[in-house]
PDB file of C-alpha atoms in Angstrom:
ATOM      1  CA  MET A   1      52.493   4.942  34.619  1.00 35.00           C
ATOM      2  CA  SER A   2      51.308   2.517  37.458  1.00 45.00           C
ATOM      3  CA  ALA A   3      47.389   2.626  37.597  1.00 63.00           C
ATOM      4  CA  LEU A   4      46.004   5.012  40.766  1.00 74.00           C
ATOM      5  CA  PRO A   5      44.782   2.230  43.900  1.00 84.00           C
ATOM      6  CA  ALA A   6      41.646   1.043  44.885  1.00 90.00           C
ATOM      7  CA  THR A   7      40.034   3.585  46.798  1.00 92.00           C
ATOM      8  CA  LEU A   8      36.482   3.996  48.359  1.00 95.00           C
ATOM      9  CA  GLY A   9      34.080   5.994  48.547  1.00 97.00           C
ATOM     10  CA  VAL A  10      30.546   6.276  50.402  1.00 97.00           C
ATOM     11  CA  ASP A  11      27.621   8.453  50.526  1.00 96.00           C
ATOM     12  CA  VAL A  12      25.479   9.485  53.273  1.00 95.00           C
ATOM     13  CA  GLY A  13      22.326   9.645  51.882  1.00 88.00           C
ATOM     14  CA  GLY A  14      19.234  10.818  53.715  1.00 83.00           C
ATOM     15  CA  THR A  15      17.514   7.191  53.546  1.00 85.00           C
ATOM     16  CA  THR A  16      20.345   5.345  52.649  1.00 91.00           C
ATOM     17  CA  VAL A  17      24.621   4.357  52.778  1.00 95.00           C
ATOM     18  CA  LYS A  18      25.865   3.786  49.307  1.00 96.00           C
ATOM     19  CA  VAL A  19      29.022   2.450  49.189  1.00 97.00           C
ATOM     20  CA  GLY A  20      31.272   1.520  46.202  1.00 96.00           C
ATOM     21  CA  VAL A  21      34.680   0.260  44.975  1.00 95.00           C
ATOM     22  CA  LEU A  22      36.851   2.769  42.772  1.00 94.00           C
ATOM     23  CA  ALA A  23      38.908   0.540  40.175  1.00 90.00           C
ATOM     24  CA  GLY A  24      40.036   0.927  36.731  1.00 87.00           C
ATOM     25  CA  GLY A  25      37.109   4.137  36.951  1.00 88.00           C
ATOM     26  CA  ARG A  26      34.277   1.278  37.053  1.00 92.00           C
ATOM     27  CA  LEU A  27      32.328   1.136  40.621  1.00 94.00           C
ATOM     28  CA  VAL A  28      32.496  -2.428  41.439  1.00 95.00           C
ATOM     29  CA  ASP A  29      31.528  -3.972  44.866  1.00 95.00           C
ATOM     30  CA  THR A  30      27.880  -1.440  45.792  1.00 96.00           C
ATOM     31  CA  ALA A  31      25.754  -2.487  49.103  1.00 96.00           C
ATOM     32  CA  GLU A  32      23.385  -0.281  50.353  1.00 95.00           C
ATOM     33  CA  ARG A  33      22.107   0.061  53.639  1.00 95.00           C
ATOM     34  CA  PRO A  34      19.474   2.070  55.398  1.00 95.00           C
ATOM     35  CA  THR A  35      20.938   5.169  57.068  1.00 94.00           C
ATOM     36  CA  PRO A  36      20.972   5.668  60.869  1.00 93.00           C
ATOM     37  CA  ARG A  37      21.198   9.104  61.979  1.00 91.00           C
ATOM     38  CA  ASP A  38      23.285   8.640  64.984  1.00 92.00           C
ATOM     39  CA  PRO A  39      26.492   9.793  64.299  1.00 92.00           C
ATOM     40  CA  ASP A  40      27.772   7.061  66.673  1.00 92.00           C
ATOM     41  CA  VAL A  41      25.783   3.834  65.108  1.00 94.00           C
ATOM     42  CA  LEU A  42      26.803   5.750  61.777  1.00 94.00           C
ATOM     43  CA  SER A  43      30.533   4.860  61.820  1.00 94.00           C
ATOM     44  CA  GLY A  44      28.979   0.856  63.221  1.00 94.00           C
ATOM     45  CA  THR A  45      27.284   0.687  59.388  1.00 95.00           C
ATOM     46  CA  LEU A  46      30.759   2.581  58.043  1.00 95.00           C
ATOM     47  CA  ALA A  47      32.457   0.054  59.105  1.00 95.00           C
ATOM     48  CA  GLU A  48      30.395  -2.856  58.680  1.00 96.00           C
ATOM     49  CA  LEU A  49      30.808  -2.131  54.648  1.00 96.00           C
ATOM     50  CA  VAL A  50      33.730  -1.103  54.063  1.00 95.00           C
ATOM     51  CA  LEU A  51      36.374  -3.206  55.745  1.00 95.00           C
ATOM     52  CA  PRO A  52      35.086  -6.629  54.228  1.00 96.00           C
ATOM     53  CA  ARG A  53      35.887  -4.054  51.121  1.00 95.00           C
ATOM     54  CA  VAL A  54      38.819  -2.828  51.966  1.00 93.00           C
ATOM     55  CA  SER A  55      40.834  -6.303  51.964  1.00 92.00           C
ATOM     56  CA  ARG A  56      38.830  -7.863  49.295  1.00 94.00           C
ATOM     57  CA  HIS A  57      40.645  -4.952  46.686  1.00 93.00           C
ATOM     58  CA  ASP A  58      43.304  -3.636  49.126  1.00 91.00           C
ATOM     59  CA  ALA A  59      42.194  -0.327  48.918  1.00 89.00           C
ATOM     60  CA  THR A  60      44.506   2.389  50.814  1.00 85.00           C
ATOM     61  CA  ALA A  61      41.414   5.274  51.457  1.00 89.00           C
ATOM     62  CA  VAL A  62      37.394   5.446  51.322  1.00 95.00           C
ATOM     63  CA  GLY A  63      35.730   9.209  50.728  1.00 96.00           C
ATOM     64  CA  VAL A  64      32.308   9.149  53.058  1.00 97.00           C
ATOM     65  CA  VAL A  65      30.043  12.257  52.040  1.00 96.00           C
ATOM     66  CA  VAL A  66      27.800  13.397  54.036  1.00 94.00           C
ATOM     67  CA  PRO A  67      24.769  16.290  53.152  1.00 89.00           C
ATOM     68  CA  GLY A  68      24.299  19.018  54.655  1.00 84.00           C
ATOM     69  CA  VAL A  69      26.545  22.016  55.769  1.00 87.00           C
ATOM     70  CA  VAL A  70      30.062  20.129  55.309  1.00 90.00           C
ATOM     71  CA  ASP A  71      33.547  21.713  56.767  1.00 90.00           C
ATOM     72  CA  GLU A  72      35.868  19.512  55.124  1.00 88.00           C
ATOM     73  CA  HIS A  73      38.930  21.249  56.558  1.00 88.00           C
ATOM     74  CA  ARG A  74      38.154  20.470  59.601  1.00 91.00           C
ATOM     75  CA  GLY A  75      36.692  17.305  58.989  1.00 92.00           C
ATOM     76  CA  VAL A  76      32.517  18.288  60.840  1.00 92.00           C
ATOM     77  CA  GLY A  77      29.577  18.101  59.769  1.00 91.00           C
ATOM     78  CA  VAL A  78      28.730  20.869  61.178  1.00 90.00           C
ATOM     79  CA  LEU A  79      24.492  20.958  60.776  1.00 85.00           C
ATOM     80  CA  SER A  80      22.408  18.300  58.418  1.00 85.00           C
ATOM     81  CA  ALA A  81      18.414  19.073  58.987  1.00 75.00           C
ATOM     82  CA  THR A  82      18.000  15.807  56.918  1.00 76.00           C
ATOM     83  CA  LEU A  83      19.601  14.188  59.639  1.00 84.00           C
ATOM     84  CA  GLY A  84      19.719  15.585  62.411  1.00 84.00           C
ATOM     85  CA  TRP A  85      23.057  16.151  63.272  1.00 88.00           C
ATOM     86  CA  ARG A  86      25.144  19.566  64.539  1.00 90.00           C
ATOM     87  CA  ASP A  87      29.070  19.534  64.645  1.00 92.00           C
ATOM     88  CA  ALA A  88      29.602  15.959  64.409  1.00 93.00           C
ATOM     89  CA  PRO A  89      33.314  15.643  64.128  1.00 94.00           C
ATOM     90  CA  LEU A  90      32.486  12.845  61.622  1.00 95.00           C
ATOM     91  CA  ARG A  91      36.071  12.605  60.282  1.00 95.00           C
ATOM     92  CA  ALA A  92      37.401  11.427  63.921  1.00 95.00           C
ATOM     93  CA  LEU A  93      34.716   9.173  63.819  1.00 94.00           C
ATOM     94  CA  PHE A  94      35.210   7.593  61.509  1.00 95.00           C
ATOM     95  CA  THR A  95      38.888   7.522  60.801  1.00 94.00           C
ATOM     96  CA  GLU A  96      38.583   6.259  64.720  1.00 94.00           C
ATOM     97  CA  ARG A  97      36.864   3.791  63.831  1.00 94.00           C
ATOM     98  CA  LEU A  98      38.025   2.472  60.166  1.00 93.00           C
ATOM     99  CA  GLY A  99      41.370   2.331  61.584  1.00 92.00           C
ATOM    100  CA  MET A 100      42.745   3.909  57.814  1.00 91.00           C
ATOM    101  CA  PRO A 101      42.210   7.916  56.195  1.00 88.00           C
ATOM    102  CA  VAL A 102      39.095   8.730  55.358  1.00 93.00           C
ATOM    103  CA  ALA A 103      38.482  11.887  52.556  1.00 95.00           C
ATOM    104  CA  LEU A 104      35.519  13.925  54.762  1.00 95.00           C
ATOM    105  CA  GLY A 105      32.994  15.455  51.883  1.00 94.00           C
ATOM    106  CA  HIS A 106      30.047  17.093  51.142  1.00 93.00           C
ATOM    107  CA  ASP A 107      27.836  14.888  48.904  1.00 92.00           C
ATOM    108  CA  VAL A 108      26.867  17.047  46.527  1.00 93.00           C
ATOM    109  CA  ARG A 109      30.050  18.924  45.626  1.00 93.00           C
ATOM    110  CA  ALA A 110      31.527  15.093  45.707  1.00 94.00           C
ATOM    111  CA  ALA A 111      29.193  14.287  42.783  1.00 94.00           C
ATOM    112  CA  ALA A 112      30.222  17.298  41.094  1.00 94.00           C
ATOM    113  CA  LEU A 113      33.819  15.754  41.099  1.00 93.00           C
ATOM    114  CA  ALA A 114      32.363  13.612  39.506  1.00 93.00           C
ATOM    115  CA  GLU A 115      30.442  14.757  36.728  1.00 92.00           C
ATOM    116  CA  LEU A 116      32.689  17.836  35.719  1.00 91.00           C
ATOM    117  CA  GLY A 117      36.027  17.543  37.803  1.00 82.00           C
ATOM    118  CA  PRO A 118      38.998  17.404  35.965  1.00 75.00           C
ATOM    119  CA  SER A 119      38.569  13.390  35.213  1.00 73.00           C
ATOM    120  CA  ALA A 120      35.389  13.878  33.638  1.00 71.00           C
ATOM    121  CA  PRO A 121      34.633  14.333  29.586  1.00 68.00           C
ATOM    122  CA  SER A 122      35.364  18.286  28.271  1.00 72.00           C
ATOM    123  CA  ALA A 123      34.671  19.394  31.871  1.00 75.00           C
ATOM    124  CA  PRO A 124      33.486  22.890  31.307  1.00 81.00           C
ATOM    125  CA  GLN A 125      34.617  25.765  33.142  1.00 88.00           C
ATOM    126  CA  ASP A 126      31.179  26.470  34.679  1.00 93.00           C
ATOM    127  CA  ALA A 127      28.811  24.789  35.788  1.00 95.00           C
ATOM    128  CA  ALA A 128      26.560  23.172  38.588  1.00 95.00           C
ATOM    129  CA  PHE A 129      25.687  20.536  39.467  1.00 95.00           C
ATOM    130  CA  VAL A 130      22.001  19.934  41.356  1.00 96.00           C
ATOM    131  CA  ALA A 131      21.176  17.050  43.354  1.00 93.00           C
ATOM    132  CA  LEU A 132      17.903  16.050  43.625  1.00 92.00           C
ATOM    133  CA  GLY A 133      16.704  13.183  46.517  1.00 87.00           C
ATOM    134  CA  THR A 134      15.802  13.498  50.031  1.00 85.00           C
ATOM    135  CA  GLY A 135      16.841  16.773  50.081  1.00 87.00           C
ATOM    136  CA  LEU A 136      18.371  19.556  47.385  1.00 92.00           C
ATOM    137  CA  SER A 137      21.157  21.296  47.214  1.00 91.00           C
ATOM    138  CA  ALA A 138      23.774  21.922  44.325  1.00 94.00           C
ATOM    139  CA  ALA A 139      27.587  22.626  43.651  1.00 94.00           C
ATOM    140  CA  LEU A 140      28.940  24.634  41.533  1.00 94.00           C
ATOM    141  CA  VAL A 141      32.196  25.242  39.738  1.00 93.00           C
ATOM    142  CA  LEU A 142      33.481  28.655  38.467  1.00 92.00           C
ATOM    143  CA  ASP A 143      36.274  28.743  36.403  1.00 90.00           C
ATOM    144  CA  GLY A 144      36.843  25.283  36.654  1.00 88.00           C
ATOM    145  CA  ARG A 145      36.727  24.930  40.677  1.00 89.00           C
ATOM    146  CA  ILE A 146      34.037  23.778  43.679  1.00 90.00           C
ATOM    147  CA  ARG A 147      33.548  25.629  45.352  1.00 89.00           C
ATOM    148  CA  ALA A 148      33.559  25.862  49.017  1.00 84.00           C
ATOM    149  CA  ALA A 149      32.330  29.153  50.513  1.00 85.00           C
ATOM    150  CA  GLY A 150      33.283  27.260  53.389  1.00 79.00           C
ATOM    151  CA  GLY A 151      31.036  24.527  53.398  1.00 78.00           C
ATOM    152  CA  LEU A 152      28.101  27.066  52.977  1.00 81.00           C
ATOM    153  CA  ALA A 153      27.720  27.534  48.895  1.00 87.00           C
ATOM    154  CA  GLY A 154      24.938  25.699  46.415  1.00 89.00           C
ATOM    155  CA  GLU A 155      22.458  25.429  49.775  1.00 90.00           C
ATOM    156  CA  LEU A 156      19.988  25.440  46.560  1.00 93.00           C
ATOM    157  CA  GLY A 157      17.045  24.104  48.657  1.00 93.00           C
ATOM    158  CA  HIS A 158      16.483  26.761  50.306  1.00 92.00           C
ATOM    159  CA  CYS A 159      16.213  29.531  48.488  1.00 93.00           C
ATOM    160  CA  ASP A 160      13.372  31.579  48.899  1.00 94.00           C
ATOM    161  CA  VAL A 161      10.399  30.881  45.601  1.00 93.00           C
ATOM    162  CA  GLY A 162       8.447  32.459  47.445  1.00 91.00           C
ATOM    163  CA  HIS A 163       5.526  28.945  47.900  1.00 93.00           C
ATOM    164  CA  GLY A 164       5.368  30.767  51.963  1.00 91.00           C
ATOM    165  CA  GLN A 165       4.874  27.277  53.455  1.00 92.00           C
ATOM    166  CA  LEU A 166       7.702  26.053  56.155  1.00 92.00           C
ATOM    167  CA  CYS A 167      10.813  24.308  56.259  1.00 90.00           C
ATOM    168  CA  PRO A 168      12.511  21.703  58.388  1.00 83.00           C
ATOM    169  CA  CYS A 169      15.600  24.789  57.952  1.00 83.00           C
ATOM    170  CA  GLY A 170      13.275  26.805  59.867  1.00 87.00           C
ATOM    171  CA  ALA A 171      12.745  29.588  56.752  1.00 92.00           C
ATOM    172  CA  THR A 172       9.753  29.730  54.475  1.00 94.00           C
ATOM    173  CA  GLY A 173       9.750  29.190  50.685  1.00 95.00           C
ATOM    174  CA  CYS A 174      12.412  26.426  50.420  1.00 96.00           C
ATOM    175  CA  LEU A 175      12.618  25.395  47.669  1.00 96.00           C
ATOM    176  CA  GLU A 176      13.016  21.477  49.269  1.00 95.00           C
ATOM    177  CA  VAL A 177       9.718  21.724  50.282  1.00 95.00           C
ATOM    178  CA  LEU A 178       8.183  21.336  46.374  1.00 96.00           C
ATOM    179  CA  ALA A 179      11.575  20.384  44.727  1.00 95.00           C
ATOM    180  CA  SER A 180      12.857  17.621  46.812  1.00 94.00           C
ATOM    181  CA  GLY A 181      12.428  13.989  46.470  1.00 92.00           C
ATOM    182  CA  ALA A 182      10.852  13.830  50.480  1.00 92.00           C
ATOM    183  CA  GLY A 183       9.143  16.431  50.095  1.00 94.00           C
ATOM    184  CA  MET A 184       6.866  15.335  46.545  1.00 96.00           C
ATOM    185  CA  ALA A 185       6.499  12.397  48.457  1.00 96.00           C
ATOM    186  CA  ARG A 186       5.166  13.864  51.876  1.00 95.00           C
ATOM    187  CA  ARG A 187       2.998  16.274  49.425  1.00 96.00           C
ATOM    188  CA  LEU A 188       1.351  13.534  47.537  1.00 97.00           C
ATOM    189  CA  GLN A 189       0.627  11.682  50.902  1.00 96.00           C
ATOM    190  CA  GLN A 190      -0.227  15.001  52.276  1.00 95.00           C
ATOM    191  CA  ARG A 191      -3.398  15.110  49.150  1.00 95.00           C
ATOM    192  CA  THR A 192      -4.638  12.148  48.933  1.00 95.00           C
ATOM    193  CA  GLY A 193      -4.052  10.320  52.905  1.00 94.00           C
ATOM    194  CA  GLU A 194      -2.421   7.414  50.526  1.00 92.00           C
ATOM    195  CA  PRO A 195       0.844   6.000  51.257  1.00 93.00           C
ATOM    196  CA  VAL A 196       3.218   7.119  49.014  1.00 94.00           C
ATOM    197  CA  VAL A 197       7.452   5.677  48.436  1.00 89.00           C
ATOM    198  CA  GLY A 198       9.475   8.350  47.684  1.00 88.00           C
ATOM    199  CA  ALA A 199       9.603  11.036  44.501  1.00 91.00           C
ATOM    200  CA  GLU A 200       9.634   8.018  42.031  1.00 92.00           C
ATOM    201  CA  ASP A 201       5.799   6.729  43.492  1.00 95.00           C
ATOM    202  CA  VAL A 202       4.808  10.216  42.915  1.00 96.00           C
ATOM    203  CA  ALA A 203       7.129  10.264  39.279  1.00 95.00           C
ATOM    204  CA  ARG A 204       4.776   7.011  38.341  1.00 95.00           C
ATOM    205  CA  ARG A 205       1.255   7.824  39.517  1.00 96.00           C
ATOM    206  CA  ALA A 206       2.243  10.917  37.374  1.00 96.00           C
ATOM    207  CA  ALA A 207       2.986   9.162  34.190  1.00 96.00           C
ATOM    208  CA  ALA A 208       0.237   7.019  34.926  1.00 96.00           C
ATOM    209  CA  GLY A 209      -2.308   9.979  34.113  1.00 96.00           C
ATOM    210  CA  ASP A 210      -3.067  10.550  38.928  1.00 96.00           C
ATOM    211  CA  ALA A 211      -4.889  13.948  38.888  1.00 97.00           C
ATOM    212  CA  ALA A 212      -3.114  14.815  42.937  1.00 97.00           C
ATOM    213  CA  ALA A 213       1.086  13.130  41.631  1.00 97.00           C
ATOM    214  CA  ARG A 214       0.816  15.421  38.358  1.00 97.00           C
ATOM    215  CA  ALA A 215      -0.576  19.040  40.293  1.00 97.00           C
ATOM    216  CA  VAL A 216       2.683  18.077  42.821  1.00 97.00           C
ATOM    217  CA  TRP A 217       5.157  16.789  39.891  1.00 97.00           C
ATOM    218  CA  ASP A 218       4.351  19.846  38.262  1.00 97.00           C
ATOM    219  CA  ASP A 219       4.445  22.415  41.090  1.00 97.00           C
ATOM    220  CA  ALA A 220       8.304  20.401  41.698  1.00 97.00           C
ATOM    221  CA  VAL A 221       9.530  21.310  37.965  1.00 97.00           C
ATOM    222  CA  ASP A 222       8.178  24.352  37.946  1.00 97.00           C
ATOM    223  CA  ALA A 223       9.826  26.051  41.737  1.00 97.00           C
ATOM    224  CA  LEU A 224      12.646  23.411  40.064  1.00 97.00           C
ATOM    225  CA  SER A 225      13.036  25.816  37.157  1.00 97.00           C
ATOM    226  CA  HIS A 226      12.750  29.138  39.356  1.00 96.00           C
ATOM    227  CA  GLY A 227      15.108  28.630  41.409  1.00 96.00           C
ATOM    228  CA  LEU A 228      17.640  26.686  38.599  1.00 97.00           C
ATOM    229  CA  ALA A 229      17.056  30.613  37.462  1.00 96.00           C
ATOM    230  CA  TRP A 230      18.562  32.304  39.817  1.00 93.00           C
ATOM    231  CA  LEU A 231      20.564  30.005  39.501  1.00 95.00           C
ATOM    232  CA  VAL A 232      21.287  30.913  35.870  1.00 96.00           C
ATOM    233  CA  GLY A 233      21.791  34.452  36.913  1.00 95.00           C
ATOM    234  CA  ILE A 234      24.672  34.568  39.219  1.00 93.00           C
ATOM    235  CA  ALA A 235      26.573  32.401  37.690  1.00 94.00           C
ATOM    236  CA  ALA A 236      25.427  31.770  34.005  1.00 95.00           C
ATOM    237  CA  PRO A 237      26.929  27.979  33.956  1.00 95.00           C
ATOM    238  CA  GLU A 238      27.625  26.345  30.482  1.00 95.00           C
ATOM    239  CA  VAL A 239      26.427  22.782  32.285  1.00 95.00           C
ATOM    240  CA  VAL A 240      23.928  22.163  34.980  1.00 96.00           C
ATOM    241  CA  VAL A 241      23.429  18.486  35.715  1.00 95.00           C
ATOM    242  CA  VAL A 242      20.952  17.118  37.146  1.00 96.00           C
ATOM    243  CA  GLY A 243      20.965  14.245  39.359  1.00 93.00           C
ATOM    244  CA  GLY A 244      19.636  12.015  42.633  1.00 88.00           C
ATOM    245  CA  GLY A 245      17.456   9.752  42.875  1.00 86.00           C
ATOM    246  CA  VAL A 246      14.769  12.566  41.277  1.00 90.00           C
ATOM    247  CA  ALA A 247      16.473  12.884  37.968  1.00 90.00           C
ATOM    248  CA  ALA A 248      15.326   8.883  37.212  1.00 90.00           C
ATOM    249  CA  ALA A 249      12.701  10.023  35.758  1.00 91.00           C
ATOM    250  CA  GLY A 250      14.731  11.419  32.746  1.00 92.00           C
ATOM    251  CA  ALA A 251      12.234  12.577  30.039  1.00 95.00           C
ATOM    252  CA  GLN A 252       9.382  13.296  32.173  1.00 96.00           C
ATOM    253  CA  LEU A 253      11.830  15.646  34.598  1.00 96.00           C
ATOM    254  CA  LEU A 254      14.079  17.130  32.294  1.00 96.00           C
ATOM    255  CA  GLU A 255      11.492  17.615  29.161  1.00 97.00           C
ATOM    256  CA  PRO A 256       9.427  20.314  30.906  1.00 97.00           C
ATOM    257  CA  LEU A 257      12.358  21.322  32.979  1.00 97.00           C
ATOM    258  CA  SER A 258      14.032  22.787  29.755  1.00 96.00           C
ATOM    259  CA  GLU A 259      10.945  24.478  28.887  1.00 97.00           C
ATOM    260  CA  ARG A 260      10.144  26.795  31.972  1.00 97.00           C
ATOM    261  CA  LEU A 261      13.477  27.766  32.956  1.00 97.00           C
ATOM    262  CA  ASP A 262      14.246  28.495  28.703  1.00 96.00           C
ATOM    263  CA  GLN A 263      10.714  30.534  29.575  1.00 96.00           C
ATOM    264  CA  ARG A 264      12.626  32.459  32.274  1.00 96.00           C
ATOM    265  CA  LEU A 265      15.219  33.726  31.445  1.00 95.00           C
ATOM    266  CA  SER A 266      16.250  36.583  28.489  1.00 94.00           C
ATOM    267  CA  PHE A 267      19.132  37.631  28.010  1.00 94.00           C
ATOM    268  CA  HIS A 268      20.948  34.978  30.274  1.00 94.00           C
ATOM    269  CA  ARG A 269      23.136  32.055  28.956  1.00 93.00           C
ATOM    270  CA  ARG A 270      21.590  29.021  28.427  1.00 94.00           C
ATOM    271  CA  PRO A 271      22.091  26.202  29.589  1.00 95.00           C
ATOM    272  CA  VAL A 272      22.564  22.904  28.592  1.00 94.00           C
ATOM    273  CA  LEU A 273      20.556  20.300  31.216  1.00 95.00           C
ATOM    274  CA  ARG A 274      21.315  16.834  30.655  1.00 93.00           C
ATOM    275  CA  ALA A 275      21.360  13.844  33.156  1.00 93.00           C
ATOM    276  CA  ALA A 276      23.999  12.292  35.243  1.00 93.00           C
ATOM    277  CA  ARG A 277      25.961  10.280  33.454  1.00 91.00           C
ATOM    278  CA  TRP A 278      26.884   8.447  36.910  1.00 91.00           C
ATOM    279  CA  GLY A 279      23.425   8.723  37.804  1.00 89.00           C
ATOM    280  CA  ALA A 280      22.331   7.304  41.404  1.00 87.00           C
ATOM    281  CA  ASP A 281      26.217   6.421  41.558  1.00 92.00           C
ATOM    282  CA  ALA A 282      27.415  10.212  41.072  1.00 93.00           C
ATOM    283  CA  ALA A 283      28.584  10.523  45.021  1.00 93.00           C
ATOM    284  CA  ARG A 284      29.943   7.760  45.948  1.00 95.00           C
ATOM    285  CA  VAL A 285      32.469   8.361  42.389  1.00 96.00           C
ATOM    286  CA  GLY A 286      33.199  11.232  44.075  1.00 95.00           C
ATOM    287  CA  ALA A 287      34.069  10.412  47.424  1.00 96.00           C
ATOM    288  CA  ALA A 288      36.877   8.212  45.902  1.00 95.00           C
ATOM    289  CA  LEU A 289      37.836  10.408  43.955  1.00 94.00           C
ATOM    290  CA  LEU A 290      38.139  12.468  47.027  1.00 93.00           C
ATOM    291  CA  ALA A 291      39.884   9.637  49.045  1.00 92.00           C
ATOM    292  CA  GLN A 292      42.149   9.488  46.396  1.00 89.00           C
ATOM    293  CA  GLU A 293      42.871  13.167  46.052  1.00 85.00           C
ATOM    294  CA  ARG A 294      43.605  13.570  49.970  1.00 72.00           C
ATOM    295  CA  THR A 295      44.764  10.785  51.372  1.00 62.00           C
TER     296      THR A 295
END
């Protein structure tokens, strides 16, 4: 059997655009750029990142995954609160600019494909991938299939966990306000009046004993355990994979999160909680897998 051709994966995050080439089961030739908010400007950034790699690796297709509500069938970015677009015809825009087939997908469902899909070791039938990055979202694997529901499934970040604060989406109490990377950084900066460089900065300060950072981190873990308890009660996953930049904290996040989740459960199935095998690369690996599947 011949090896699959190389494909490109692009993860358009709320902060950074990440690109890489999936070849022989390895992610190579990676790069990152700041994310432009305007879709037309973004298409130009993709051309700068993608086209040289197409030539270098003789790649046949590219997968691009984006945050928010994504209609993969129509190729439309329906809504991104993080990047500020609505009903953006992204697949058509990117295909025209790149001059090659583009598979458009949702960033977290793509990460779930990389971590929990058919190519993953011991893929469970029922699982969830939770992405803790600039925003917060989830992907559900039910009976071995990733659930899209017209692009609306998995919006865990916009479930009400009871804190009453306003979210940029317009609702109150959203989990994303407390437990996303941007939410944690914003809350610590509000408490201290000092610049905070992302959730990594919050984690570092909390680990060093900073009281304000520890309070923000503790609030985030508690809120996340609340959201996961809802998820467990509804979907009963065997495994919950935690990815995104916040998950780079490792045991500092997963150990207290596992303990608090366990305290919230009674008769429920207790899922195995683990960090993403692909780490922060899961979405771009999944994007490349989408390109292999759809083109």
